[in-house]
Protein backbone atom coordinates (compact mmCIF):
# COMPACT_ATOMS: atom_id res chain seq x y z
CA UNK A 1 0.00 0.00 0.00
CA UNK A 2 0.87 3.66 -0.09
CA UNK A 3 3.30 4.88 2.57
CA UNK A 4 4.03 8.56 3.08
CA UNK A 5 5.85 10.88 5.46
CA UNK A 6 4.89 14.50 6.15
CA UNK A 7 6.89 17.00 8.23
CA UNK A 8 4.66 18.91 10.65
CA UNK A 9 4.90 21.91 12.95
CA UNK A 10 3.45 21.04 16.33
CA UNK A 11 2.40 23.79 18.71
CA UNK A 12 1.11 23.90 22.26
CA UNK A 13 0.23 20.39 23.43
CA UNK A 14 -0.33 18.82 19.99
CA UNK A 15 0.65 15.17 19.78
CA UNK A 16 3.70 14.57 17.55
CA UNK A 17 2.62 14.70 13.91
CA UNK A 18 -0.82 16.19 14.68
CA UNK A 19 0.12 19.75 13.76
CA UNK A 20 0.32 21.76 10.54
CA UNK A 21 1.78 20.16 7.41
CA UNK A 22 4.92 22.00 6.29
CA UNK A 23 5.37 20.33 2.90
CA UNK A 24 3.15 20.84 -0.14
CA UNK A 25 3.21 17.06 -0.70
CA UNK A 26 4.25 14.21 1.55
CA UNK A 27 7.33 12.10 0.80
CA UNK A 28 6.61 8.83 -1.00
CA UNK A 29 8.13 6.08 1.14
CA UNK A 30 7.50 3.54 -1.63
CA UNK A 31 9.95 5.32 -3.95
CA UNK A 32 13.11 3.65 -5.20
CA UNK A 33 15.40 2.56 -2.36
CA UNK A 34 18.38 4.80 -1.49
CA UNK A 35 17.00 7.69 -3.53
CA UNK A 36 17.13 11.19 -2.03
CA UNK A 37 13.82 13.05 -2.01
CA UNK A 38 13.48 16.79 -1.42
CA UNK A 39 10.26 18.30 -0.13
CA UNK A 40 8.75 21.62 -1.19
CA UNK A 41 7.86 23.89 1.74
CA UNK A 42 4.56 25.63 2.03
CA UNK A 43 4.75 29.19 0.69
CA UNK A 44 2.66 30.55 3.59
CA UNK A 45 5.12 32.37 5.87
CA UNK A 46 3.06 31.85 9.03
CA UNK A 47 2.98 28.11 8.35
CA UNK A 48 6.74 27.67 8.06
CA UNK A 49 7.73 30.08 10.86
CA UNK A 50 8.39 28.43 14.20
CA UNK A 51 7.91 30.27 17.48
CA UNK A 52 9.59 29.46 20.78
CA UNK A 53 8.21 26.15 21.98
CA UNK A 54 7.09 24.90 18.53
CA UNK A 55 8.39 21.49 17.46
CA UNK A 56 9.05 19.65 14.21
CA UNK A 57 7.66 16.14 13.89
CA UNK A 58 7.20 13.53 11.21
CA UNK A 59 3.80 12.05 10.45
CA UNK A 60 3.95 8.57 8.94
CA UNK A 61 0.93 7.24 7.06
CA UNK A 62 0.33 3.54 6.47
CA UNK A 63 3.00 0.85 6.26
CA UNK A 64 5.97 2.41 8.09
CA UNK A 65 7.43 -1.00 8.77
CA UNK A 66 8.54 -0.97 5.12
CA UNK A 67 10.54 2.22 5.70
CA UNK A 68 13.65 1.04 7.49
CA UNK A 69 16.51 3.56 7.58
CA UNK A 70 14.50 6.71 6.83
CA UNK A 71 16.46 9.88 7.66
CA UNK A 72 14.85 13.32 7.73
CA UNK A 73 17.07 16.41 7.71
CA UNK A 74 15.63 19.86 8.36
CA UNK A 75 17.69 22.96 7.60
CA UNK A 76 16.58 26.10 9.38
CA UNK A 77 17.57 29.76 9.38
CA UNK A 78 16.65 32.62 11.73
CA UNK A 79 14.28 35.32 10.50
CSV table of N, CA and C in Angstrom, one decimal:
chain,number,residue,atom,x,y,z
A,1,UNK,N,0.8,-1.2,0.0
A,1,UNK,CA,0.0,0.0,0.0
A,1,UNK,C,0.9,1.2,0.0
A,2,UNK,N,0.2,2.4,-0.1
A,2,UNK,CA,0.9,3.7,-0.1
A,2,UNK,C,1.4,4.0,1.3
A,3,UNK,N,2.7,4.4,1.3
A,3,UNK,CA,3.3,4.9,2.6
A,3,UNK,C,3.9,6.3,2.3
A,4,UNK,N,3.6,7.2,3.2
A,4,UNK,CA,4.0,8.6,3.1
A,4,UNK,C,4.6,9.1,4.4
A,5,UNK,N,5.3,10.2,4.3
A,5,UNK,CA,5.8,10.9,5.5
A,5,UNK,C,5.7,12.4,5.2
A,6,UNK,N,5.1,13.0,6.2
A,6,UNK,CA,4.9,14.5,6.1
A,6,UNK,C,5.6,15.1,7.3
A,7,UNK,N,6.3,16.3,7.1
A,7,UNK,CA,6.9,17.0,8.2
A,7,UNK,C,5.9,18.0,8.7
A,8,UNK,N,5.7,18.0,10.1
A,8,UNK,CA,4.7,18.9,10.6
A,8,UNK,C,5.3,19.8,11.7
A,9,UNK,N,4.6,21.0,11.9
A,9,UNK,CA,4.9,21.9,12.9
A,9,UNK,C,3.9,21.7,14.0
A,10,UNK,N,4.3,21.3,15.2
A,10,UNK,CA,3.4,21.0,16.3
A,10,UNK,C,3.6,22.2,17.3
A,11,UNK,N,2.4,22.7,17.8
A,11,UNK,CA,2.4,23.8,18.7
A,11,UNK,C,1.6,23.4,20.0
A,12,UNK,N,1.8,24.1,21.0
A,12,UNK,CA,1.1,23.9,22.3
A,12,UNK,C,1.3,22.5,22.7
A,13,UNK,N,0.2,21.8,22.9
A,13,UNK,CA,0.2,20.4,23.4
A,13,UNK,C,-0.1,19.4,22.4
A,14,UNK,N,0.0,19.8,21.1
A,14,UNK,CA,-0.3,18.8,20.0
A,14,UNK,C,0.5,17.5,20.2
A,15,UNK,N,-0.1,16.4,19.8
A,15,UNK,CA,0.7,15.2,19.8
A,15,UNK,C,1.6,15.2,18.6
A,16,UNK,N,2.8,14.6,18.7
A,16,UNK,CA,3.7,14.6,17.6
A,16,UNK,C,3.0,14.1,16.3
A,17,UNK,N,3.2,15.0,15.2
A,17,UNK,CA,2.6,14.7,13.9
A,17,UNK,C,1.2,15.2,13.7
A,18,UNK,N,0.6,15.8,14.8
A,18,UNK,CA,-0.8,16.2,14.7
A,18,UNK,C,-1.0,17.7,14.3
A,19,UNK,N,0.2,18.3,14.0
A,19,UNK,CA,0.1,19.8,13.8
A,19,UNK,C,-0.1,20.1,12.3
A,20,UNK,N,0.5,21.2,11.9
A,20,UNK,CA,0.3,21.8,10.5
A,20,UNK,C,1.3,21.1,9.6
A,21,UNK,N,0.9,20.7,8.4
A,21,UNK,CA,1.8,20.2,7.4
A,21,UNK,C,2.7,21.3,6.9
A,22,UNK,N,4.0,21.0,6.8
A,22,UNK,CA,4.9,22.0,6.3
A,22,UNK,C,5.3,21.8,4.8
A,23,UNK,N,5.0,20.6,4.3
A,23,UNK,CA,5.4,20.3,2.9
A,23,UNK,C,4.1,20.4,2.0
A,24,UNK,N,4.3,20.8,0.8
A,24,UNK,CA,3.2,20.8,-0.1
A,24,UNK,C,2.7,19.5,-0.5
A,25,UNK,N,3.6,18.5,-0.4
A,25,UNK,CA,3.2,17.1,-0.7
A,25,UNK,C,4.1,16.2,0.2
A,26,UNK,N,3.5,15.1,0.7
A,26,UNK,CA,4.3,14.2,1.5
A,26,UNK,C,5.3,13.4,0.7
A,27,UNK,N,6.3,13.0,1.4
A,27,UNK,CA,7.3,12.1,0.8
A,27,UNK,C,6.7,10.7,0.5
A,28,UNK,N,7.1,10.2,-0.6
A,28,UNK,CA,6.6,8.8,-1.0
A,28,UNK,C,7.6,7.8,-0.5
A,29,UNK,N,7.2,7.1,0.5
A,29,UNK,CA,8.1,6.1,1.1
A,29,UNK,C,8.2,4.8,0.3
A,30,UNK,N,7.4,4.7,-0.7
A,30,UNK,CA,7.5,3.5,-1.6
A,30,UNK,C,8.4,3.8,-2.8
A,31,UNK,N,9.1,5.0,-2.8
A,31,UNK,CA,9.9,5.3,-3.9
A,31,UNK,C,11.1,4.4,-4.0
A,32,UNK,N,11.9,4.5,-5.0
A,32,UNK,CA,13.1,3.6,-5.2
A,32,UNK,C,14.0,3.7,-4.0
A,33,UNK,N,14.5,2.6,-3.5
A,33,UNK,CA,15.4,2.6,-2.4
A,33,UNK,C,16.6,3.4,-2.6
A,34,UNK,N,17.1,4.0,-1.5
A,34,UNK,CA,18.4,4.8,-1.5
A,34,UNK,C,18.3,6.0,-2.4
A,35,UNK,N,17.2,6.5,-2.7
A,35,UNK,CA,17.0,7.7,-3.5
A,35,UNK,C,16.6,8.9,-2.7
A,36,UNK,N,17.4,10.0,-2.8
A,36,UNK,CA,17.1,11.2,-2.0
A,36,UNK,C,15.9,11.9,-2.6
A,37,UNK,N,15.0,12.3,-1.7
A,37,UNK,CA,13.8,13.1,-2.0
A,37,UNK,C,13.9,14.4,-1.3
A,38,UNK,N,13.5,15.4,-2.0
A,38,UNK,CA,13.5,16.8,-1.4
A,38,UNK,C,12.0,17.3,-1.4
A,39,UNK,N,11.6,17.8,-0.3
A,39,UNK,CA,10.3,18.3,-0.1
A,39,UNK,C,10.2,19.8,-0.5
A,40,UNK,N,9.0,20.2,-0.9
A,40,UNK,CA,8.7,21.6,-1.2
A,40,UNK,C,8.0,22.2,0.0
A,41,UNK,N,8.5,23.2,0.6
A,41,UNK,CA,7.9,23.9,1.7
A,41,UNK,C,6.6,24.7,1.3
A,42,UNK,N,5.7,24.8,2.2
A,42,UNK,CA,4.6,25.6,2.0
A,42,UNK,C,5.1,27.1,1.8
A,43,UNK,N,4.3,27.8,1.0
A,43,UNK,CA,4.7,29.2,0.7
A,43,UNK,C,4.1,30.2,1.6
A,44,UNK,N,3.3,29.7,2.6
A,44,UNK,CA,2.7,30.5,3.6
A,44,UNK,C,3.7,30.8,4.7
A,45,UNK,N,4.1,32.0,4.9
A,45,UNK,CA,5.1,32.4,5.9
A,45,UNK,C,4.7,32.0,7.3
A,46,UNK,N,3.5,32.2,7.7
A,46,UNK,CA,3.1,31.8,9.0
A,46,UNK,C,3.1,30.3,9.3
A,47,UNK,N,2.9,29.6,8.2
A,47,UNK,CA,3.0,28.1,8.4
A,47,UNK,C,4.4,27.6,8.6
A,48,UNK,N,5.4,28.2,8.0
A,48,UNK,CA,6.7,27.7,8.1
A,48,UNK,C,7.6,28.4,9.1
A,49,UNK,N,7.0,29.4,9.8
A,49,UNK,CA,7.7,30.1,10.9
A,49,UNK,C,7.5,29.4,12.2
A,50,UNK,N,8.5,29.1,12.9
A,50,UNK,CA,8.4,28.4,14.2
A,50,UNK,C,8.6,29.5,15.3
A,51,UNK,N,7.8,29.4,16.3
A,51,UNK,CA,7.9,30.3,17.5
A,51,UNK,C,8.6,29.5,18.6
A,52,UNK,N,9.0,30.2,19.6
A,52,UNK,CA,9.6,29.5,20.8
A,52,UNK,C,8.6,28.4,21.3
A,53,UNK,N,9.1,27.2,21.5
A,53,UNK,CA,8.2,26.1,22.0
A,53,UNK,C,7.6,25.3,20.9
A,54,UNK,N,7.6,25.7,19.6
A,54,UNK,CA,7.1,24.9,18.5
A,54,UNK,C,8.1,23.8,18.3
A,55,UNK,N,7.6,22.7,17.7
A,55,UNK,CA,8.4,21.5,17.5
A,55,UNK,C,8.2,21.0,16.1
A,56,UNK,N,9.2,20.4,15.5
A,56,UNK,CA,9.0,19.6,14.2
A,56,UNK,C,8.8,18.2,14.5
A,57,UNK,N,7.9,17.6,13.7
A,57,UNK,CA,7.7,16.1,13.9
A,57,UNK,C,7.5,15.5,12.5
A,58,UNK,N,7.5,14.2,12.5
A,58,UNK,CA,7.2,13.5,11.2
A,58,UNK,C,5.9,12.7,11.4
A,59,UNK,N,5.1,12.7,10.4
A,59,UNK,CA,3.8,12.1,10.4
A,59,UNK,C,3.8,11.0,9.4
A,60,UNK,N,3.9,9.7,9.8
A,60,UNK,CA,4.0,8.6,8.9
A,60,UNK,C,2.5,8.2,8.7
A,61,UNK,N,2.2,7.8,7.4
A,61,UNK,CA,0.9,7.2,7.1
A,61,UNK,C,1.1,5.9,6.5
A,62,UNK,N,0.4,4.9,7.0
A,62,UNK,CA,0.3,3.5,6.5
A,62,UNK,C,1.5,2.7,6.9
A,63,UNK,N,2.1,2.0,5.9
A,63,UNK,CA,3.0,0.9,6.3
A,63,UNK,C,4.4,1.3,6.6
A,64,UNK,N,4.6,1.9,7.8
A,64,UNK,CA,6.0,2.4,8.1
A,64,UNK,C,7.0,1.3,8.3
A,65,UNK,N,6.5,0.1,8.6
A,65,UNK,CA,7.4,-1.0,8.8
A,65,UNK,C,8.3,-1.3,7.5
A,66,UNK,N,7.8,-0.8,6.4
A,66,UNK,CA,8.5,-1.0,5.1
A,66,UNK,C,9.5,0.2,4.9
A,67,UNK,N,9.7,1.0,5.9
A,67,UNK,CA,10.5,2.2,5.7
A,67,UNK,C,11.8,2.2,6.6
A,68,UNK,N,12.5,1.2,6.6
A,68,UNK,CA,13.7,1.0,7.5
A,68,UNK,C,14.7,2.0,7.0
A,69,UNK,N,15.4,2.7,7.9
A,69,UNK,CA,16.5,3.6,7.6
A,69,UNK,C,16.1,4.9,7.1
A,70,UNK,N,14.9,5.4,7.3
A,70,UNK,CA,14.5,6.7,6.8
A,70,UNK,C,15.2,7.8,7.7
A,71,UNK,N,15.8,8.8,7.0
A,71,UNK,CA,16.5,9.9,7.7
A,71,UNK,C,15.8,11.2,7.2
A,72,UNK,N,15.4,12.0,8.1
A,72,UNK,CA,14.8,13.3,7.7
A,72,UNK,C,15.8,14.4,8.2
A,73,UNK,N,16.2,15.3,7.3
A,73,UNK,CA,17.1,16.4,7.7
A,73,UNK,C,16.3,17.7,7.5
A,74,UNK,N,16.3,18.6,8.5
A,74,UNK,CA,15.6,19.9,8.4
A,74,UNK,C,16.7,21.0,8.5
A,75,UNK,N,16.8,21.8,7.5
A,75,UNK,CA,17.7,23.0,7.6
A,75,UNK,C,16.9,24.2,7.9
A,76,UNK,N,17.3,24.9,8.9
A,76,UNK,CA,16.6,26.1,9.4
A,76,UNK,C,17.5,27.3,9.4
A,77,UNK,N,16.8,28.5,9.3
A,77,UNK,CA,17.6,29.8,9.4
A,77,UNK,C,16.7,30.8,10.2
A,78,UNK,N,17.4,31.6,10.9
A,78,UNK,CA,16.7,32.6,11.7
A,78,UNK,C,16.0,33.7,10.8
A,79,UNK,N,14.9,34.2,11.3
A,79,UNK,CA,14.3,35.3,10.5
A,79,UNK,C,14.3,36.6,11.3
